[in-house]
XYZ file of C-alpha atoms in Angstrom:
787
model
C -137.160 -31.052 200.307
C -140.289 -32.189 202.104
C -142.449 -29.779 200.109
C -140.881 -30.990 196.831
C -141.506 -34.575 197.820
C -145.100 -33.767 198.690
C -145.635 -32.025 195.346
C -144.212 -35.017 193.493
C -146.464 -37.383 195.442
C -149.654 -35.367 195.129
C -150.559 -36.091 191.448
C -149.931 -39.790 191.996
C -152.098 -39.698 195.101
C -154.946 -38.195 193.100
C -154.668 -40.983 190.531
C -154.683 -43.633 193.243
C -157.736 -42.056 194.925
C -159.537 -41.882 191.577
C -158.681 -45.512 190.860
C -160.049 -46.573 194.245
C -163.273 -44.652 193.645
C -163.741 -46.120 190.188
C -163.080 -49.647 191.386
C -166.032 -49.251 193.711
C -168.110 -48.096 190.763
C -167.170 -50.841 188.310
C -167.370 -54.558 188.910
C -164.230 -56.662 188.691
C -164.296 -58.756 185.541
C -163.199 -62.383 185.209
C -159.934 -63.091 183.332
C -160.261 -62.166 179.658
C -158.340 -65.145 178.244
C -158.971 -68.548 179.812
C -155.890 -70.015 178.140
C -153.554 -67.446 179.716
C -155.290 -67.933 183.053
C -155.060 -71.730 182.918
C -153.416 -73.530 185.816
C -151.182 -75.576 183.513
C -149.589 -72.490 182.001
C -149.306 -70.640 185.290
C -147.662 -73.631 186.982
C -144.986 -73.695 184.251
C -144.487 -69.951 184.579
C -144.125 -70.171 188.358
C -141.568 -72.966 188.068
C -139.489 -70.952 185.605
C -139.741 -67.740 187.617
C -138.101 -69.445 190.607
C -134.948 -69.938 188.529
C -134.774 -66.387 187.177
C -132.471 -63.671 188.403
C -133.520 -60.029 188.362
C -131.584 -59.540 185.111
C -133.275 -62.584 183.561
C -136.686 -61.132 184.374
C -135.893 -57.694 183.019
C -134.540 -59.249 179.826
C -138.031 -60.538 179.072
C -139.334 -56.969 179.189
C -137.014 -55.770 176.416
C -137.887 -55.651 172.727
C -135.731 -54.376 169.890
C -136.146 -54.115 166.146
C -133.562 -56.371 164.518
C -131.322 -54.268 162.336
C -131.786 -51.083 164.339
C -128.814 -49.829 166.335
C -130.865 -49.106 169.444
C -130.096 -52.310 171.273
C -126.363 -52.661 170.733
C -125.788 -48.928 171.210
C -127.519 -49.085 174.570
C -125.380 -51.944 175.851
C -122.339 -52.061 173.558
C -123.225 -55.648 172.688
C -124.564 -57.221 169.516
C -128.085 -58.594 169.365
C -126.680 -62.091 169.382
C -124.730 -61.337 172.580
C -127.785 -59.840 174.248
C -129.884 -62.880 173.331
C -127.229 -65.268 174.667
C -127.186 -63.349 177.948
C -130.992 -63.450 178.204
C -131.251 -59.668 177.879
C -133.801 -59.616 175.029
C -137.244 -61.146 175.278
C -138.616 -60.147 171.900
C -137.588 -58.921 168.462
C -139.675 -57.287 165.779
C -139.129 -57.018 162.030
C -137.661 -60.515 161.773
C -139.234 -63.168 159.547
C -138.326 -66.263 157.583
C -137.040 -69.588 158.837
C -133.351 -68.853 158.296
C -133.167 -65.811 160.542
C -135.899 -66.806 162.986
C -134.345 -70.219 163.659
C -130.800 -68.832 163.819
C -131.712 -66.349 166.536
C -134.013 -68.783 168.294
C -131.198 -71.349 168.489
C -129.082 -68.777 170.323
C -131.877 -68.162 172.826
C -132.641 -71.855 173.349
C -129.071 -73.173 173.397
C -126.828 -70.390 174.691
C -128.961 -68.527 177.207
C -128.925 -69.941 180.727
C -132.677 -70.535 181.028
C -133.469 -71.414 177.377
C -136.389 -68.994 177.096
C -137.549 -68.576 173.486
C -137.734 -65.235 171.751
C -141.097 -63.797 170.731
C -141.062 -62.384 167.186
C -143.543 -59.684 166.191
C -144.430 -57.740 163.054
C -146.907 -55.129 161.838
C -149.322 -57.373 159.940
C -152.216 -54.990 159.393
C -154.177 -56.216 156.357
C -152.342 -59.347 155.318
C -148.825 -60.781 155.497
C -147.983 -61.763 151.904
C -151.517 -61.784 150.517
C -152.364 -58.089 150.762
C -156.052 -57.451 151.308
C -157.817 -54.076 151.221
C -156.703 -51.608 153.886
C -158.645 -51.812 157.197
C -160.870 -48.802 156.541
C -161.934 -50.562 153.339
C -162.467 -53.917 155.059
C -164.701 -52.174 157.577
C -166.816 -50.825 154.703
C -168.037 -54.352 154.019
C -169.765 -54.407 157.428
C -168.994 -58.130 157.412
C -167.466 -59.702 160.560
C -166.986 -63.035 158.780
C -164.882 -61.350 156.096
C -162.706 -59.854 158.847
C -162.267 -63.275 160.473
C -161.286 -64.822 157.141
C -158.756 -62.106 156.284
C -157.242 -62.254 159.782
C -156.985 -66.040 159.665
C -155.201 -66.010 156.308
C -152.780 -63.428 157.684
C -152.230 -65.612 160.757
C -151.408 -68.682 158.662
C -148.911 -66.752 156.539
C -147.379 -65.052 159.583
C -146.805 -68.324 161.431
C -145.166 -69.766 158.320
C -142.709 -66.858 158.474
C -141.963 -67.534 162.148
C -144.020 -64.567 163.373
C -146.475 -65.690 166.075
C -147.338 -62.155 167.204
C -148.954 -59.443 165.049
C -149.343 -55.780 165.923
C -152.977 -55.790 164.889
C -155.849 -54.980 164.996
C -155.859 -51.213 165.275
C -159.222 -50.456 166.863
C -158.870 -46.721 167.483
C -162.043 -44.759 166.828
C -161.159 -42.226 164.125
C -163.412 -39.231 163.530
C -160.970 -36.861 161.859
C -159.676 -37.848 158.394
C -156.846 -35.370 158.658
C -155.263 -38.079 160.826
C -153.332 -40.375 158.480
C -153.879 -43.505 160.546
C -157.613 -43.436 159.901
C -156.675 -45.820 157.051
C -155.887 -48.494 159.666
C -159.154 -48.021 161.547
C -162.727 -49.222 161.269
C -163.955 -45.639 161.228
C -165.968 -43.384 163.489
C -168.482 -45.621 165.249
C -167.923 -47.518 168.533
C -170.617 -50.140 167.931
C -169.349 -51.193 164.505
C -165.768 -50.830 165.696
C -166.463 -53.207 168.584
C -168.066 -55.852 166.372
C -165.114 -55.793 163.976
C -162.505 -55.698 166.764
C -163.959 -58.908 168.153
C -163.910 -60.491 164.682
C -160.238 -59.626 164.172
C -159.245 -61.266 167.461
C -161.287 -64.364 166.651
C -159.747 -64.645 163.199
C -156.161 -64.173 164.337
C -156.180 -66.169 167.573
C -158.639 -68.940 166.680
C -159.529 -69.230 170.395
C -156.285 -71.175 170.956
C -152.857 -69.569 170.703
C -151.117 -72.929 170.473
C -152.679 -73.764 167.106
C -150.255 -73.615 164.181
C -152.691 -71.357 162.317
C -153.126 -68.809 165.099
C -151.140 -65.767 166.224
C -151.296 -63.531 169.283
C -152.779 -60.108 168.580
C -151.664 -56.759 169.915
C -154.721 -54.534 170.142
C -153.696 -50.952 169.523
C -153.292 -48.128 170.305
C -154.488 -47.972 173.897
C -156.040 -45.544 174.354
C -157.854 -42.840 172.364
C -154.961 -42.418 169.935
C -157.456 -41.691 167.144
C -158.675 -38.533 168.880
C -155.419 -36.618 168.360
C -156.137 -32.900 168.526
C -156.435 -31.355 165.039
C -155.865 -34.787 163.484
C -152.110 -34.387 163.917
C -150.392 -37.687 164.592
C -148.811 -38.237 168.031
C -150.681 -35.192 169.346
C -152.425 -35.007 172.716
C -156.029 -36.079 173.279
C -158.348 -34.333 175.691
C -161.837 -35.546 176.519
C -164.258 -36.258 179.337
C -164.345 -39.632 181.026
C -167.856 -40.059 179.604
C -166.589 -39.547 176.053
C -163.617 -41.833 176.672
C -165.764 -44.658 178.004
C -168.752 -44.327 175.705
C -167.023 -43.691 172.372
C -163.318 -44.516 172.430
C -162.918 -47.476 174.796
C -165.624 -49.928 173.584
C -163.612 -51.451 170.666
C -160.612 -52.118 172.929
C -162.941 -53.652 175.502
C -164.551 -55.870 172.867
C -161.118 -57.094 171.729
C -160.042 -57.826 175.306
C -163.309 -59.641 176.003
C -162.637 -61.767 172.903
C -159.382 -62.928 174.491
C -156.736 -60.565 173.077
C -153.319 -61.773 174.247
C -151.564 -58.400 174.207
C -152.349 -54.692 174.035
C -150.137 -51.892 172.710
C -150.019 -48.591 174.577
C -150.164 -45.435 172.497
C -147.998 -42.368 171.944
C -150.537 -39.734 172.955
C -151.382 -38.253 176.302
C -154.930 -38.516 177.639
C -156.078 -35.478 179.594
C -152.454 -34.623 180.321
C -151.240 -38.102 181.325
C -149.269 -39.999 178.661
C -151.006 -43.207 177.647
C -147.781 -45.186 178.128
C -147.526 -44.090 181.764
C -151.210 -43.949 182.623
C -152.301 -46.120 185.584
C -155.952 -45.138 185.125
C -156.234 -46.676 181.647
C -153.537 -49.368 181.858
C -154.270 -50.712 185.327
C -157.614 -49.488 186.609
C -159.625 -49.920 183.405
C -157.685 -52.516 181.434
C -156.805 -54.933 184.239
C -159.131 -54.281 187.164
C -162.339 -53.500 185.313
C -161.850 -55.597 182.176
C -159.831 -58.463 183.663
C -157.100 -58.312 181.010
C -154.471 -60.950 181.767
C -152.155 -60.642 178.780
C -149.279 -58.176 178.566
C -148.920 -54.574 177.412
C -146.171 -53.549 174.986
C -145.381 -49.915 174.317
C -145.506 -48.513 170.822
C -142.127 -47.887 169.173
C -140.013 -45.784 171.549
C -143.048 -44.596 173.509
C -141.333 -45.204 176.865
C -138.269 -43.132 176.025
C -140.514 -40.479 174.463
C -142.061 -39.912 177.884
C -139.113 -37.591 178.406
C -140.580 -35.329 175.707
C -143.900 -35.386 177.560
C -142.065 -33.733 180.466
C -143.192 -36.190 183.135
C -139.658 -37.093 184.197
C -136.210 -35.563 184.143
C -134.342 -38.711 183.111
C -134.720 -42.154 181.581
C -134.858 -43.904 184.935
C -137.836 -41.835 186.067
C -139.933 -42.322 182.953
C -139.110 -46.047 182.796
C -140.318 -46.387 186.377
C -143.525 -44.515 185.622
C -144.184 -46.668 182.564
C -143.719 -50.050 184.209
C -145.579 -49.080 187.378
C -148.480 -47.821 185.256
C -148.700 -51.178 183.471
C -146.426 -51.207 180.385
C -144.804 -54.644 180.575
C -142.556 -54.558 177.495
C -140.477 -51.646 176.231
C -140.478 -51.605 172.415
C -137.357 -49.916 171.093
C -137.137 -47.561 174.054
C -133.827 -48.837 175.365
C -134.733 -47.938 178.967
C -136.069 -51.048 180.693
C -132.919 -53.039 180.046
C -130.618 -50.219 181.166
C -132.419 -48.591 184.124
C -134.778 -50.982 185.913
C -132.323 -53.265 187.706
C -130.592 -50.423 189.533
C -133.939 -48.977 190.624
C -135.085 -52.329 191.984
C -131.863 -52.699 193.948
C -132.220 -49.156 195.255
C -135.770 -49.916 196.408
C -137.328 -47.364 194.042
C -139.262 -50.064 192.167
C -140.590 -53.144 194.023
C -139.307 -56.367 192.462
C -142.895 -57.608 192.532
C -143.651 -55.122 189.735
C -140.937 -56.725 187.584
C -142.168 -60.185 188.533
C -145.711 -59.475 187.425
C -144.646 -58.002 184.066
C -142.350 -60.981 183.439
C -145.075 -63.432 184.369
C -147.508 -61.862 181.910
C -145.033 -62.130 179.031
C -144.043 -65.710 179.840
C -147.711 -66.758 179.935
C -148.128 -65.630 176.338
C -144.953 -67.425 175.260
C -146.120 -70.642 176.875
C -149.624 -70.261 175.405
C -148.146 -69.842 171.918
C -146.275 -73.119 172.355
C -142.878 -71.480 171.894
C -141.216 -73.439 174.689
C -142.330 -76.736 173.158
C -141.939 -75.762 169.480
C -139.470 -72.874 169.243
C -138.401 -73.494 165.638
C -140.275 -73.360 162.351
C -140.153 -75.427 159.176
C -138.349 -73.948 156.170
C -140.347 -71.003 154.887
C -141.569 -71.668 151.337
C -141.391 -68.950 148.717
C -144.701 -67.116 148.533
C -146.818 -67.512 145.446
C -150.009 -65.542 144.876
C -151.966 -68.660 143.899
C -155.358 -68.511 142.198
C -156.932 -69.468 145.537
C -155.259 -66.597 147.370
C -156.127 -64.188 144.598
C -159.750 -65.324 144.698
C -159.909 -64.607 148.439
C -158.289 -61.200 147.995
C -160.614 -60.359 145.106
C -163.720 -61.349 147.042
C -162.620 -59.129 149.916
C -161.971 -56.204 147.591
C -165.298 -56.709 145.795
C -167.117 -56.380 149.123
C -165.327 -53.195 150.179
C -165.831 -50.853 147.210
C -168.429 -48.152 147.926
C -170.615 -46.677 145.198
C -171.029 -43.061 146.322
C -172.945 -41.675 143.356
C -174.516 -43.026 140.166
C -176.603 -40.440 138.363
C -178.319 -40.725 135.029
C -176.786 -39.025 131.993
C -178.885 -38.004 129.005
C -178.699 -40.608 126.295
C -176.866 -43.053 128.558
C -178.977 -43.586 131.672
C -177.105 -44.497 134.830
C -173.423 -44.328 134.020
C -172.731 -47.512 135.965
C -172.504 -50.341 135.402
C -170.648 -49.853 132.145
C -172.104 -51.751 129.246
C -169.825 -54.567 128.169
C -170.452 -53.463 124.590
C -168.960 -50.011 125.225
C -166.786 -49.157 122.258
C -164.006 -47.110 123.810
C -163.032 -46.335 127.415
C -160.453 -43.730 128.359
C -158.617 -44.481 131.605
C -156.969 -41.368 133.008
C -155.101 -40.569 136.195
C -151.893 -41.066 138.191
C -153.309 -44.033 140.117
C -154.507 -45.993 137.105
C -151.309 -48.002 136.822
C -149.513 -47.837 140.182
C -148.933 -51.289 141.678
C -147.292 -49.954 144.844
C -150.239 -47.730 145.715
C -152.759 -50.529 145.307
C -151.267 -52.316 148.344
C -151.924 -49.420 150.698
C -149.827 -48.476 153.711
C -148.515 -51.145 156.101
C -148.282 -53.774 153.388
C -146.148 -56.144 155.547
C -144.424 -58.557 153.127
C -146.743 -57.776 150.234
C -145.027 -57.529 146.863
C -146.148 -54.722 144.517
C -145.469 -57.017 141.564
C -148.393 -59.167 142.745
C -150.799 -56.232 142.484
C -153.167 -55.906 139.535
C -153.699 -52.276 138.546
C -156.872 -50.883 137.040
C -155.076 -50.375 133.745
C -154.014 -54.035 133.663
C -157.530 -55.219 134.532
C -159.280 -53.052 131.947
C -156.724 -53.996 129.312
C -157.633 -57.657 129.819
C -161.304 -56.827 129.341
C -161.132 -54.237 126.573
C -157.912 -54.767 124.686
C -157.492 -52.050 122.063
C -160.755 -50.435 123.148
C -158.925 -49.030 126.187
C -157.158 -45.689 125.868
C -154.840 -44.469 128.602
C -153.328 -41.187 129.759
C -151.560 -40.521 133.042
C -152.563 -36.874 133.062
C -150.659 -35.565 136.083
C -148.460 -36.671 138.944
C -150.004 -37.002 142.400
C -147.946 -34.141 143.803
C -146.168 -31.370 142.011
C -143.190 -29.067 142.346
C -141.168 -29.256 145.526
C -143.633 -31.758 146.973
C -142.358 -34.334 144.495
C -139.001 -34.406 146.272
C -140.979 -35.507 149.335
C -142.353 -38.468 147.405
C -138.937 -39.409 146.136
C -137.214 -39.040 149.518
C -139.758 -40.654 151.797
C -141.608 -43.031 149.522
C -138.673 -44.274 147.500
C -140.667 -43.658 144.343
C -139.163 -42.010 141.280
C -141.382 -39.047 140.501
C -140.515 -38.308 136.870
C -139.297 -34.754 137.559
C -139.458 -34.020 133.835
C -143.202 -34.701 133.752
C -145.155 -31.643 132.643
C -148.621 -31.573 134.202
C -149.907 -28.939 131.792
C -149.012 -31.077 128.804
C -150.321 -34.126 130.655
C -153.719 -32.495 131.129
C -153.883 -31.515 127.467
C -153.029 -35.063 126.443
C -155.657 -36.466 128.828
C -158.334 -34.186 127.399
C -157.436 -35.295 123.867
C -157.645 -38.932 124.973
C -161.035 -38.377 126.648
C -162.472 -36.866 123.465
C -161.777 -40.128 121.609
C -163.717 -42.260 124.124
C -167.357 -43.039 124.815
C -166.840 -42.943 128.576
C -163.986 -41.850 130.832
C -162.775 -43.599 134.008
C -160.569 -41.397 136.164
C -158.300 -42.973 138.788
C -157.452 -40.217 141.253
C -156.593 -39.941 144.935
C -153.518 -39.922 147.144
C -150.328 -41.926 147.389
C -150.784 -44.927 149.678
C -147.354 -44.853 151.294
C -146.300 -41.568 152.795
C -149.645 -39.787 152.392
C -151.628 -42.294 154.459
C -150.789 -44.238 157.583
C -148.467 -43.218 160.402
C -146.980 -39.711 160.392
C -149.185 -38.819 157.400
C -151.591 -36.209 158.671
C -152.953 -33.798 156.077
C -154.318 -30.306 156.654
C -156.125 -30.436 153.288
C -158.401 -33.277 152.210
C -158.909 -32.239 148.596
C -157.256 -34.021 145.684
C -153.527 -33.265 145.941
C -151.473 -31.690 143.184
C -153.170 -30.826 139.892
C -155.687 -33.674 140.015
C -158.668 -31.355 140.542
C -157.640 -29.330 137.489
C -157.303 -32.566 135.510
C -160.740 -33.762 136.616
C -162.468 -30.508 135.667
C -160.719 -30.329 132.316
C -161.740 -33.869 131.360
C -165.311 -33.342 132.598
C -165.526 -30.246 130.382
C -165.318 -32.503 127.309
C -168.899 -33.541 127.999
C -168.030 -37.229 128.095
C -169.640 -39.318 130.865
C -167.076 -39.573 133.679
C -166.663 -42.209 136.373
C -164.414 -41.035 139.205
C -162.617 -43.878 141.020
C -161.050 -42.658 144.259
C -158.020 -44.514 145.605
C -157.512 -43.069 149.085
C -156.994 -44.105 152.681
C -159.318 -41.501 154.138
C -162.491 -39.552 153.344
C -161.813 -36.804 150.826
C -163.143 -33.308 150.307
C -164.584 -33.452 146.770
C -167.503 -30.969 146.605
C -166.982 -30.117 142.927
C -166.920 -33.771 141.927
C -169.998 -34.506 144.058
C -171.866 -31.787 142.182
C -170.608 -32.396 138.650
C -169.372 -35.972 138.156
C -172.235 -38.438 137.549
C -170.605 -41.562 139.025
C -168.172 -41.777 141.950
C -166.651 -44.989 143.288
C -164.672 -45.092 146.549
C -162.180 -47.907 145.993
C -159.797 -47.179 148.913
C -156.561 -49.179 148.460
C -157.937 -52.617 147.530
C -154.842 -54.861 147.743
C -153.338 -57.260 145.227
C -156.605 -57.739 143.330
C -157.337 -54.010 143.159
C -157.767 -53.622 139.425
C -159.865 -56.724 138.878
C -162.145 -55.873 141.813
C -162.743 -52.316 140.611
C -163.416 -53.633 137.107
C -165.888 -56.137 138.590
C -167.873 -53.218 140.019
C -167.521 -50.924 137.000
C -168.896 -53.559 134.629
C -171.545 -54.890 137.006
C -170.087 -58.358 137.522
C -170.318 -57.423 141.190
C -173.179 -55.357 142.547
C -171.622 -53.007 145.126
C -172.951 -53.372 148.657
C -170.320 -51.652 150.813
C -171.157 -48.770 153.148
C -169.085 -45.914 154.503
C -167.842 -46.157 158.080
C -166.629 -42.556 158.058
C -168.397 -39.336 157.111
C -167.130 -37.534 154.010
C -166.991 -33.759 154.606
C -168.146 -30.950 152.367
C -165.218 -28.895 153.680
C -162.239 -29.713 155.869
C -163.405 -26.995 158.267
C -166.185 -29.342 159.415
C -163.689 -31.776 160.910
C -163.934 -33.679 163.122
C -167.220 -34.641 161.474
C -169.283 -37.661 162.496
C -172.931 -38.640 162.448
C -173.368 -39.240 166.202
C -173.225 -35.564 167.131
C -174.435 -34.358 170.499
C -177.548 -32.182 170.346
C -177.513 -28.420 170.750
C -180.064 -25.933 172.073
C -180.108 -24.214 168.705
C -180.114 -26.980 166.106
C -179.963 -26.028 162.449
C -182.993 -27.383 160.611
C -183.312 -28.081 156.929
C -180.872 -27.829 154.059
C -179.135 -24.521 154.780
C -176.831 -24.109 151.813
C -177.422 -20.349 151.496
C -176.199 -17.384 153.490
C -178.703 -16.855 156.357
C -181.418 -14.457 155.275
C -182.657 -13.531 158.751
C -181.821 -13.802 162.440
C -183.961 -16.906 162.836
C -181.595 -18.706 160.474
C -178.373 -17.032 161.597
C -178.450 -17.605 165.356
C -178.306 -21.366 165.304
C -175.535 -23.968 165.320
C -174.461 -23.776 161.702
C -171.805 -22.552 159.287
C -172.351 -19.479 157.183
C -170.717 -20.982 154.123
C -171.462 -24.717 154.058
C -174.175 -27.113 155.144
C -173.587 -28.860 158.488
C -174.221 -32.277 156.985
C -171.711 -34.652 155.439
C -171.251 -34.814 151.685
C -171.639 -38.582 152.022
C -172.791 -39.698 155.494
C -171.877 -42.647 157.682
C -173.538 -45.832 156.453
C -173.936 -44.486 152.901
C -173.454 -46.721 149.885
C -175.474 -47.259 146.704
C -176.311 -50.378 144.729
C -177.269 -51.262 141.155
C -180.603 -52.372 142.523
C -182.963 -50.702 145.019
C -184.224 -51.719 148.446
C -187.322 -50.843 150.421
C -187.668 -50.917 154.223
C -190.858 -51.411 156.198
C -191.576 -49.610 159.446
C -189.979 -51.377 162.428
C -192.053 -53.270 164.974
C -191.081 -54.157 168.549
C -191.589 -57.382 170.467
C -192.728 -55.094 173.265
C -193.170 -51.333 173.199
C -192.544 -50.820 176.911
C -189.985 -52.398 179.192
C -189.177 -52.058 182.880
C -185.899 -50.558 183.992
C -185.411 -53.414 186.479
C -185.373 -55.968 183.650
C -182.321 -54.407 181.971
C -179.190 -55.754 183.598
C -175.581 -56.041 182.366
C -174.849 -59.392 180.781
C -178.487 -60.411 180.408
C -179.964 -61.452 177.087
C -181.628 -58.743 175.011
C -185.131 -57.873 176.133
C -186.593 -56.282 173.006
C -186.439 -57.437 169.387
C -186.762 -54.894 166.590
C -188.132 -56.431 163.389
C -188.576 -54.976 159.919
C -188.757 -56.178 156.331
C -186.219 -55.436 153.626
C -187.350 -55.910 150.018
C -185.257 -55.898 146.871
C -187.440 -53.634 144.752
C -185.018 -53.531 141.826
C -184.216 -55.726 138.865
C -181.068 -57.554 139.996
C -179.723 -59.382 143.024
C -177.933 -57.306 145.601
C -176.744 -57.037 149.182
C -178.056 -54.399 151.552
C -176.674 -53.511 154.977
C -179.747 -52.947 157.124
C -178.913 -50.543 159.946
C -180.599 -49.791 163.278
C -180.092 -46.515 165.149
C -181.456 -45.209 168.434
C -181.861 -41.824 170.108
C -182.296 -41.451 173.839
C -184.712 -38.528 174.185
C -184.452 -37.946 177.942
C -181.187 -38.738 179.728
C -179.228 -37.297 182.640
C -176.299 -36.749 180.267
C -176.687 -35.524 176.682
C -176.818 -38.401 174.216
C -176.049 -38.350 170.471
C -178.785 -37.542 167.995
C -178.290 -41.061 166.624
C -176.240 -44.108 167.555
C -175.789 -47.319 165.599
C -176.931 -50.296 167.688
C -177.346 -53.102 165.172
C -176.911 -54.111 161.547
C -177.314 -57.084 159.229
C -176.088 -57.884 155.721
C -179.001 -59.121 153.633
C -178.604 -60.587 150.138
C -181.832 -60.646 148.140
C -182.962 -61.652 144.669
C -185.181 -59.227 142.703
C -188.593 -59.032 144.374
C -187.447 -61.054 147.395
C -188.224 -59.866 150.942
C -186.714 -60.858 154.267
C -187.545 -60.017 157.844
C -184.584 -58.752 159.838
C -184.653 -58.960 163.631
C -182.109 -57.103 165.746
C -181.946 -57.219 169.573
C -181.866 -54.392 172.089
C -180.799 -54.924 175.685
C -178.671 -53.320 178.369
C -175.567 -53.133 176.172
C -177.415 -51.313 173.387
C -179.563 -49.011 175.564
C -177.068 -48.046 178.265
C -174.801 -45.015 178.409
C -172.166 -43.592 180.757
C -173.478 -41.009 183.188
C -171.712 -38.106 184.875
C -170.477 -40.426 187.639
C -168.781 -42.690 185.060
C -171.296 -45.474 185.596
C -172.861 -47.437 182.759
C -176.609 -47.097 183.270
C -180.051 -47.245 181.730
C -182.552 -44.644 182.885
C -186.318 -44.195 182.401
C -186.734 -42.610 178.981
C -188.205 -42.955 175.510
C -185.977 -44.171 172.713
C -186.603 -43.286 169.104
C -185.630 -46.261 166.940
C -184.732 -45.841 163.270
C -184.044 -48.446 160.574
C -182.802 -47.955 157.041
C -179.819 -48.059 154.701
C -177.629 -45.362 156.293
C -177.400 -42.983 159.250
C -180.162 -41.015 157.475
C -182.591 -43.892 158.178
C -186.162 -42.595 158.478
C -188.369 -45.605 159.275
C -189.088 -45.164 162.972
C -190.852 -46.324 166.109
C -190.484 -45.736 169.861
C -189.531 -47.792 172.910
C -190.430 -46.688 176.434
C -188.315 -47.666 179.445
C -190.159 -47.181 182.752
């Protein structure tokens, strides 16, 4: 028995020792949210806590989804009974004044302590007004756009009685096989951090009590986007250096911006489940970052700890979760049924329950729920011209022009001439309202969505020809669509005949627009990992058949992830990455196709040549045998063979991070530095930047356009290998033809530091190569010496 007890204690002891070591290595940070830390709120919390029984406290830690049987089955009571007894602190998937106020009245009038419920919902890219999916929004490289979208979502959420949104998702995603890459900002920690901060600012408005603000839940903490093989819910395994330098920065940025709550993730990190991980949830999140909000588990993540094999029963895993730092159990059914007995048995100190309860109550007080628990009658949503204009502007900014080659007799295929006689629109996504909303559409209504067919019909009338061509999936896969997506799949549809009809339609047109991709719901988002990234079903066959007509083809890709499209990249003259653009999808794509909008978006994820390259990202670590040049052929000699390369495909991305074309052209000058050498002693955490990098961007084309000027660095001599390039600054610059502007971007400790082998953030004596340009291929360069 003693040996068994020692073995059970030993892993925990290691974690505690590691936490103590790290706390000596990392400075304690001040509270992350001044409002939650305010004396006024904490005094009210303390006064309420004195009246609470153990059961009252545990009730605040329990969250159920209204309509699911989890809660009542666990206690043999209805939700209403549980609320009246104070045994539920939060509900998700409830909205609208009728239901919100009905349940809130039970909490405020029938429960002993009159503690309001906290209602939450997955509001990912809009509540009613559905904006482009997050990976698309990130492609704008525009923090102000993110703030605006988040604020609109906050206003609409509050009107529905939802003061808490499970957003933003700030997971770094470097493997597009993972379906939830659609919810991310992509592969880069610097850009991800900038946008994470913007989301929090837009949602929370720096004051949770405002009627137009909501509390965020930053997710999924931590490293959920690094699931092995891109398979959702899978384990992650990485060094502490990789965790801290690549995957943690966006979460940290969101916490520093005042995030009220954080959601723990499903995955394990180096063998320890993230929802029972004291190193990430307590040591890093609370001690190092000063987070003073509360942590909610993802759906059922506490009960799923049993599947992770870290406990033999529900009581054990619930204890591990709450002691690690998970304050609220979402749909796990374990906190409410197992914690009280463990506290009374002395297994869990009551102080642990007290602290979790206190954190949740602080957020409720900060949101003003105790003072204003009810909401005004929820008006029926109308997609007004003003809301449509905002959604269209967002979509216009997020569409990436991947390719725009010249065709003999036509010139550049895009923009289409408004005088074009006949346009053939072909593809299964040309007229699908549901798909235009993307996954996680909250309360978005597909009937509000404008499809590309509808938009082009308004512009072209009878000059538009249309053919569906094929279904997205085929054969037995169509039953998957029907079962899981709730979409009728026209089982009688014959793809072979559809392709023949599409080819006949293309032959009648002057130019062909093809709307291809993947289904938004079910093929992207949660539980939607894909082993193949090529066009699903018979879409590739359709594309090649139409291209064989010799007509100029514009490929419009509606997807939630980077795709593997090597044939299209080599044979189709114009390719537009539209993502899932929201309710104004069709009009926004038409804006770009006809040149009413000059595209300025840039990729935030690398597009592979082959799925075998994944995970593929620009910030690769160096190797002792780097592959030089464009090695598209089989190696001819040993000098070419024995290097870090594939035999059958180039190492590089088909379309790299930061890539995006325009209808005009831009020219960059060489960068200059405010000082070319800097002392190591002058670079300290929190200090203002010490070096300014300046360069000129000129619109050398014939029309106005927006360029995203990007700055990358390479540390050439570090104690730990550093990536061949890292983004460390960017600026959106809108210029008229012939206009030039000087861009100045700062470099300081935050930009120049890295995490060393001792898990310390440091700057060392070295030389940095600094690159500026329009993508991660930027070639205008200079050097900075740190002595």
